[in-house]
PDB file of C-alpha atoms in Angstrom:
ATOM      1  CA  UNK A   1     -28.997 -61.587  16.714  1.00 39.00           C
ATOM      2  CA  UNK A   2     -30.586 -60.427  20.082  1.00 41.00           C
ATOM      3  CA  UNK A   3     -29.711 -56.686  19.057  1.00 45.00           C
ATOM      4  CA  UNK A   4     -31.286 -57.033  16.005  1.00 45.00           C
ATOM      5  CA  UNK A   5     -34.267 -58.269  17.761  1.00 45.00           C
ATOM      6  CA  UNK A   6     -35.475 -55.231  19.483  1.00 50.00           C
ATOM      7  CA  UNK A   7     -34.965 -53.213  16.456  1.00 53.00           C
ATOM      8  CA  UNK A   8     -37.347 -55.797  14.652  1.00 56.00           C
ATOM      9  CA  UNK A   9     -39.698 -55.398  17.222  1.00 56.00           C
ATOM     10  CA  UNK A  10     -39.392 -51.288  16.767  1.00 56.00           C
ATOM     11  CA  UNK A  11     -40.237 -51.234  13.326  1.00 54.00           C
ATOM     12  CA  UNK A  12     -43.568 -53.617  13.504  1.00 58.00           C
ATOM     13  CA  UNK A  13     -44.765 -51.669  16.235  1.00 60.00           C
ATOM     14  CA  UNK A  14     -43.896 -48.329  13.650  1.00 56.00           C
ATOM     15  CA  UNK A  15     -45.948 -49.894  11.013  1.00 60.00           C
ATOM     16  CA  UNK A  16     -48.698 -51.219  12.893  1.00 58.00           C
ATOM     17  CA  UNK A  17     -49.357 -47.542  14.548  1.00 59.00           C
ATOM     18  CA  UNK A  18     -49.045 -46.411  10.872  1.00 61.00           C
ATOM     19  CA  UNK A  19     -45.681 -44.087  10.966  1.00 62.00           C
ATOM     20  CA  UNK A  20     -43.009 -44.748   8.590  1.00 65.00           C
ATOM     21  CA  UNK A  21     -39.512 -46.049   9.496  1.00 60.00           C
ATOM     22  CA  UNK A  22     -37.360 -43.100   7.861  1.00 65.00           C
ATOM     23  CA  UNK A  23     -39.671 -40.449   9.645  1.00 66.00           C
ATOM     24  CA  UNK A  24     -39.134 -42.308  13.262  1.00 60.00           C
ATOM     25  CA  UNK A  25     -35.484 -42.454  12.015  1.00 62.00           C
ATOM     26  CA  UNK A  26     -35.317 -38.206  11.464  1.00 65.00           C
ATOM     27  CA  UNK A  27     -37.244 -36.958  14.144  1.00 64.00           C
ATOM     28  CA  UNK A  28     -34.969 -39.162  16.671  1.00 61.00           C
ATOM     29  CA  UNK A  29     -32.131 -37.965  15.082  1.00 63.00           C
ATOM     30  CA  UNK A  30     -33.238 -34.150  15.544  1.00 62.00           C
ATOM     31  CA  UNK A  31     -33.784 -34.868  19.161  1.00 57.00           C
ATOM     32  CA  UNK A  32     -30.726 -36.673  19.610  1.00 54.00           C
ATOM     33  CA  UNK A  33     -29.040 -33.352  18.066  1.00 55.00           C
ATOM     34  CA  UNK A  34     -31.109 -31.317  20.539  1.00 53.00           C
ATOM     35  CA  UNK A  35     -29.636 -33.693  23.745  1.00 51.00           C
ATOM     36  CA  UNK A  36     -26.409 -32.982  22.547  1.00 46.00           C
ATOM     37  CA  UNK A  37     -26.555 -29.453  22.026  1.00 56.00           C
ATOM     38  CA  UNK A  38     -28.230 -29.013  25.573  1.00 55.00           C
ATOM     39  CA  UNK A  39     -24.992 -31.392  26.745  1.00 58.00           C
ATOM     40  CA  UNK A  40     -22.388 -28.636  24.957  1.00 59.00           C
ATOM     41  CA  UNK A  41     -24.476 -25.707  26.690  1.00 61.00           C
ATOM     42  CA  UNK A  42     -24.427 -27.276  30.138  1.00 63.00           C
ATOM     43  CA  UNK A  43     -20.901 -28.698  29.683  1.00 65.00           C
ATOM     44  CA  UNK A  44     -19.758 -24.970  28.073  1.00 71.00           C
ATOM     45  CA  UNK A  45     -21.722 -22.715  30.875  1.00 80.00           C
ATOM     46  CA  UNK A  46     -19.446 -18.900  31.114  1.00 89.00           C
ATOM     47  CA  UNK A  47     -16.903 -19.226  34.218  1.00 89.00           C
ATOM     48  CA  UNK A  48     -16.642 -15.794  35.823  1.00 94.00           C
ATOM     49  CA  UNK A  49     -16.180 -14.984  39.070  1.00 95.00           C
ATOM     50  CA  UNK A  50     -17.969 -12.597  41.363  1.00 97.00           C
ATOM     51  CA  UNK A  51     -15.055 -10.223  40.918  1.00 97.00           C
ATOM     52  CA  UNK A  52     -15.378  -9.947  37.124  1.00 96.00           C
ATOM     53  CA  UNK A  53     -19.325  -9.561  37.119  1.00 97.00           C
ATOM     54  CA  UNK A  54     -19.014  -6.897  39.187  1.00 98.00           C
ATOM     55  CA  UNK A  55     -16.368  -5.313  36.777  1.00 97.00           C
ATOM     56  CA  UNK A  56     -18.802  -6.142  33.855  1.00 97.00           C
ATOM     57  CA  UNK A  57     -21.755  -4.381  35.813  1.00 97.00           C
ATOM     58  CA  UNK A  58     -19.873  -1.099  36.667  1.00 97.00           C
ATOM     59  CA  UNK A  59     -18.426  -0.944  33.158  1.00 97.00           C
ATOM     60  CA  UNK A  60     -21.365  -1.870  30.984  1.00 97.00           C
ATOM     61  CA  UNK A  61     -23.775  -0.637  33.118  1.00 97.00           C
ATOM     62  CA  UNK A  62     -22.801   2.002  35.747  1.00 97.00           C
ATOM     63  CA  UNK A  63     -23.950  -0.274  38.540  1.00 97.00           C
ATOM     64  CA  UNK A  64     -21.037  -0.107  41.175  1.00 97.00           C
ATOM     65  CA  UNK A  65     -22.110  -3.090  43.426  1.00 97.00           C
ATOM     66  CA  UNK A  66     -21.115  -6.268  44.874  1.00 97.00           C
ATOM     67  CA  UNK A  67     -21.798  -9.554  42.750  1.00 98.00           C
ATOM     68  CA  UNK A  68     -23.500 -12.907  44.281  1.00 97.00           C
ATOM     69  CA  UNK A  69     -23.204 -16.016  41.697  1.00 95.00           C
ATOM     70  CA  UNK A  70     -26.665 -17.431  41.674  1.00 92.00           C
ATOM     71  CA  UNK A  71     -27.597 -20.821  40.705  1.00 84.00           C
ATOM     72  CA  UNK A  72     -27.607 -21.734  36.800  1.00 83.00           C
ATOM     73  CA  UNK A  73     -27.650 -24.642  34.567  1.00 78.00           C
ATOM     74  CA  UNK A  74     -26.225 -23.292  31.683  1.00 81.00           C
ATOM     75  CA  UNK A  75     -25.073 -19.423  31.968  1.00 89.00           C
ATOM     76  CA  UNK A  76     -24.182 -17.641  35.108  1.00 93.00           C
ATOM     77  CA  UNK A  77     -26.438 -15.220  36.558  1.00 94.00           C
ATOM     78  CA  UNK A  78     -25.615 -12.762  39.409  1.00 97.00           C
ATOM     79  CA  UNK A  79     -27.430 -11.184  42.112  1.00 97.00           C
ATOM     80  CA  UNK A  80     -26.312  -7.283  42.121  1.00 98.00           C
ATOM     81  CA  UNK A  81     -25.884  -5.581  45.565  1.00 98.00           C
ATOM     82  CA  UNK A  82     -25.521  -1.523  45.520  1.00 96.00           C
ATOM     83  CA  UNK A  83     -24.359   0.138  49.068  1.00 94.00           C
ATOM     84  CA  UNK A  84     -27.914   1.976  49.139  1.00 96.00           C
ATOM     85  CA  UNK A  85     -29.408  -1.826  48.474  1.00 96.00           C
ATOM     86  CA  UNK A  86     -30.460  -1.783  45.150  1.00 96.00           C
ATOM     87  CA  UNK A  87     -30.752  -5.053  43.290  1.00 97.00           C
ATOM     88  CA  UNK A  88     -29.752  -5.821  39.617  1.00 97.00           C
ATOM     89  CA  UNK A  89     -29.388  -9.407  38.119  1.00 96.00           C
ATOM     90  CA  UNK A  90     -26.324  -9.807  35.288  1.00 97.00           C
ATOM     91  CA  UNK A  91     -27.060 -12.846  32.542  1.00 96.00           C
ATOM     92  CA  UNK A  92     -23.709 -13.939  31.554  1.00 95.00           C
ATOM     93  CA  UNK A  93     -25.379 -16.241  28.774  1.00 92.00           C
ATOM     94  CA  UNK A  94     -23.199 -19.496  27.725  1.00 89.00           C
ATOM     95  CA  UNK A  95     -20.902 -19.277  24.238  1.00 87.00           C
ATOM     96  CA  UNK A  96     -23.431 -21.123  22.516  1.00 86.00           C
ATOM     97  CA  UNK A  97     -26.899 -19.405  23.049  1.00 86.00           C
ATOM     98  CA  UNK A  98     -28.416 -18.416  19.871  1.00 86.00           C
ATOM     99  CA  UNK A  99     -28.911 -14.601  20.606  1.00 88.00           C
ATOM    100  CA  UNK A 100     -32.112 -14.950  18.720  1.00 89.00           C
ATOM    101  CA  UNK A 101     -33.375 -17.092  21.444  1.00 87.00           C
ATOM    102  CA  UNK A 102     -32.014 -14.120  24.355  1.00 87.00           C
ATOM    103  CA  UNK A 103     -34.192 -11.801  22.227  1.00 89.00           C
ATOM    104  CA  UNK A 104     -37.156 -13.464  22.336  1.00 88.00           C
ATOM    105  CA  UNK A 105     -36.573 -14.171  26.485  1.00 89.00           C
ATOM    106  CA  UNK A 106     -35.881 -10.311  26.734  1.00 88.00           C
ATOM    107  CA  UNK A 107     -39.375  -9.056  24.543  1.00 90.00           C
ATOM    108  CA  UNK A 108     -41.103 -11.881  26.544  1.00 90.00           C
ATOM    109  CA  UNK A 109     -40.051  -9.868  29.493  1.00 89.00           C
ATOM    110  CA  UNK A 110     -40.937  -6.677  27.968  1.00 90.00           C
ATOM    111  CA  UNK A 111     -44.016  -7.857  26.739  1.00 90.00           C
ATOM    112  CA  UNK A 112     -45.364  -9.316  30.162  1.00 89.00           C
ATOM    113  CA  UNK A 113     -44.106  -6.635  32.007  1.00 90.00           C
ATOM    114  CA  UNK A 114     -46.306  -3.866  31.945  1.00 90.00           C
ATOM    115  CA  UNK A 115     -48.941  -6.656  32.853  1.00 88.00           C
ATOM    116  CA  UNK A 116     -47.250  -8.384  35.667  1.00 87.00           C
ATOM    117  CA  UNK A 117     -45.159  -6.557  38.852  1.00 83.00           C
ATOM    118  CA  UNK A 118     -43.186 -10.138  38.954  1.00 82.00           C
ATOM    119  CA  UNK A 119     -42.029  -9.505  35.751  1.00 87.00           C
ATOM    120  CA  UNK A 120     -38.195  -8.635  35.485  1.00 90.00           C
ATOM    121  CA  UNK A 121     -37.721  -6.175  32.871  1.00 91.00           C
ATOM    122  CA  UNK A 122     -34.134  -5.852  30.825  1.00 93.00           C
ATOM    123  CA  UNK A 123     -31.864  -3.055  31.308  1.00 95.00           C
ATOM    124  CA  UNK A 124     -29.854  -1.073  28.762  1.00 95.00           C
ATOM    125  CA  UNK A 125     -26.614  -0.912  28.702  1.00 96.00           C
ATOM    126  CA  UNK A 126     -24.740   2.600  29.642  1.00 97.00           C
ATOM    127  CA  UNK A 127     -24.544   2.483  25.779  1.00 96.00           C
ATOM    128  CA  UNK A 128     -28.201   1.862  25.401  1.00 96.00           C
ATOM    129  CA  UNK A 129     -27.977  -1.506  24.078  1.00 93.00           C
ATOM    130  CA  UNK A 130     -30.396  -4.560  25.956  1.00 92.00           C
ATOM    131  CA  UNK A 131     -27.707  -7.002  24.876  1.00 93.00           C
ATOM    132  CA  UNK A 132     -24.047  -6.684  24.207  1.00 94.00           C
ATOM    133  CA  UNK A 133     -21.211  -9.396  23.843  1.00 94.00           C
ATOM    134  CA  UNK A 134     -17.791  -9.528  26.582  1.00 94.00           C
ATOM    135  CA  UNK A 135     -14.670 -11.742  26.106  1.00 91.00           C
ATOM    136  CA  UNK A 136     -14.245 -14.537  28.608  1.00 87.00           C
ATOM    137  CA  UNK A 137     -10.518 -15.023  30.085  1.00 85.00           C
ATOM    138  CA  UNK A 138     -11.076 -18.566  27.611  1.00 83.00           C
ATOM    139  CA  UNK A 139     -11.276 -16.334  24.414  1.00 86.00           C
ATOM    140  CA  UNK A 140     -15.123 -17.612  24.538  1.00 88.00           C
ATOM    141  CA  UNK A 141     -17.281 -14.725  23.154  1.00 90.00           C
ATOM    142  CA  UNK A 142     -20.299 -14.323  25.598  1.00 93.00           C
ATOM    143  CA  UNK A 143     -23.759 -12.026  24.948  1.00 93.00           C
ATOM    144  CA  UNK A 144     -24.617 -10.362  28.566  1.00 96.00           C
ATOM    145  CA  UNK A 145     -27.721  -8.552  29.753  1.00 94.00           C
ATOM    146  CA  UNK A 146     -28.995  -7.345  32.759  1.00 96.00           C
ATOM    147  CA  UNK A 147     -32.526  -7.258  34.640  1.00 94.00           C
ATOM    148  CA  UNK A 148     -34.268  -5.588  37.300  1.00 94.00           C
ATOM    149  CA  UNK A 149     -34.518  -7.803  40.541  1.00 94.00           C
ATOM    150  CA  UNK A 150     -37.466  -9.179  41.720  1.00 89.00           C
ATOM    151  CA  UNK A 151     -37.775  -9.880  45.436  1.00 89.00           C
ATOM    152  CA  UNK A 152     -38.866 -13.182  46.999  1.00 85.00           C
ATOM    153  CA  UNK A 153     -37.844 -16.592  47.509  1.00 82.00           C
ATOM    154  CA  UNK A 154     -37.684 -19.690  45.092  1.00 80.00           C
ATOM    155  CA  UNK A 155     -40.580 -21.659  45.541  1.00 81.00           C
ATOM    156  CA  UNK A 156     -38.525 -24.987  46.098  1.00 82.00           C
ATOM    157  CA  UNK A 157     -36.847 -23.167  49.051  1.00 86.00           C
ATOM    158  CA  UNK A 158     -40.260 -22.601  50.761  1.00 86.00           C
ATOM    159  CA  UNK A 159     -41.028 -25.197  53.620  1.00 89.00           C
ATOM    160  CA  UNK A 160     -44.572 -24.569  54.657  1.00 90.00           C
ATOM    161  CA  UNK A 161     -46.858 -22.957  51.595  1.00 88.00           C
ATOM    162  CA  UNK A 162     -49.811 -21.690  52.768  1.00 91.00           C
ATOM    163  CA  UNK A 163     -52.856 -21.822  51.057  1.00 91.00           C
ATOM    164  CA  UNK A 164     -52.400 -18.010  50.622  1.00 92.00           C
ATOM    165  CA  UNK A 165     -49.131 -18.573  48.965  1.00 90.00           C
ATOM    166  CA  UNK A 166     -50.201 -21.504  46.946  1.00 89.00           C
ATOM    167  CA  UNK A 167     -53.202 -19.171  45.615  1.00 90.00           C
ATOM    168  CA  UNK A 168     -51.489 -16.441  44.706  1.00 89.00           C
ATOM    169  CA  UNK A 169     -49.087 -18.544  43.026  1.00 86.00           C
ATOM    170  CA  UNK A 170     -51.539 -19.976  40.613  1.00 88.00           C
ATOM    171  CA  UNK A 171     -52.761 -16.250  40.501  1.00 88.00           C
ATOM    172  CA  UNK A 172     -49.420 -15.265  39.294  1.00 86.00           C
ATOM    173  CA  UNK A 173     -49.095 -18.267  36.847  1.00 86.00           C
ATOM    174  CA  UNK A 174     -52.684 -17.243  35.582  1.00 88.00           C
ATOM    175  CA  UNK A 175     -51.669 -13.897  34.758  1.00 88.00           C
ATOM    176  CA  UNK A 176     -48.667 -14.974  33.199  1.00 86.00           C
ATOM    177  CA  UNK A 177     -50.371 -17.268  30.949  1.00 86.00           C
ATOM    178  CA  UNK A 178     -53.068 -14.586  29.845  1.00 88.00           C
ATOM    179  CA  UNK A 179     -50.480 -11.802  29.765  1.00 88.00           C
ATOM    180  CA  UNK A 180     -48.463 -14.414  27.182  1.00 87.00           C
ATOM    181  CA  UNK A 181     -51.416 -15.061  25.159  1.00 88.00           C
ATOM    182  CA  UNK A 182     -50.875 -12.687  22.357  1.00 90.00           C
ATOM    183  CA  UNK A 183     -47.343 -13.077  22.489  1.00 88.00           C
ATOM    184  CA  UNK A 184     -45.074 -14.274  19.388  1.00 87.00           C
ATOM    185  CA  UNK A 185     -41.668 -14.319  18.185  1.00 83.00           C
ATOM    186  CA  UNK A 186     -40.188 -14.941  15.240  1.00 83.00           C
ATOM    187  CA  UNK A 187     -37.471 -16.898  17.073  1.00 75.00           C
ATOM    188  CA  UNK A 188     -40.201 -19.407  19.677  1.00 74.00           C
TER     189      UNK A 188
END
């Protein structure tokens, strides 16, 4: 009886704010779908190593460099390194990303760009292609993409931000916001 309690509770407090049960019921349901989708994605992230992006960078792109992993939740990324210092990132992007949803990142990016020097801007492929797909040693299809590097640190690594920092932060974040502002994709 006590578990039926709460759920008793749940409902009166649904009725008295004037939603109905069986709409509560569907929307949790869609964003209990969601959790577990983001679970798969984080649980299915690529696995390469920096041996095999760098492979994947000289063959798909022409970019002969050394490979860094960087930090991801849910695809890998790495940092690039030519021998004359050039910087590239690589997007490995996880099994199950919708490529609709790397389309709209990458005309986001193309989009801001022109406004914005922080902007990273996708590369093409030695084929000419933004995105294209590569085989993972698990048989797992993966889309990968590349983007120009943008220098600087991650804010969270920062110890002391200045006020100088801090304003042209918000600056940045500013411009971002009004550069995004006539922005729209079929897939957002």
């Amino acid at each position: 009886i006590w578990a039926t309690v709460p759920a008793l509770l749940l409902v009166q407090l649904l009725a008295s704010a004037g939603i109905e049960v069986s709409s509560f019921v569907s929307q949790m349901r869609q964003l209990d779908a969601r959790v577990v989708d983001f679970a798969s994605m984080v649980t299915d992230a690529p696995r390469f190593d920096a041996v095999s992006a760098a492979r994947i960078a000289r063959q798909l792109y022409g970019i002969d460099a050394t490979a860094l992993p960087l930090t991801s939740e849910r695809d890998q990324n790495f940092l690039l390194t030519t021998t004359a210092g050039e910087r590239r990132i690589l997007k490995i992007a996880n099994a199950l990303e919708r490529p609709e949803l790397l389309e709209a990142q990458q005309a986001a990016m193309a989009h801001v760009a022109p406004h914005l020097p922080a902007c990273p801007r996708p590369l093409p492929t030695l084929s000419g292609d933004i995105v294209t797909r590569i085989a993972g040693d698990d048989g797992r299809t993966h889309l990968v993409w590349a983007i120009t590097h943008v220098p600087g640190a991650p804010l969270g690594t920062v110890r002391h931000r200045s006020h100088t920092l801090l304003e042209d932060f918000g600056h940045t974040i500013a411009s971002l916001g009004c550069a995004l502002a006539d922005f729209d994709h079929l897939s957002l």
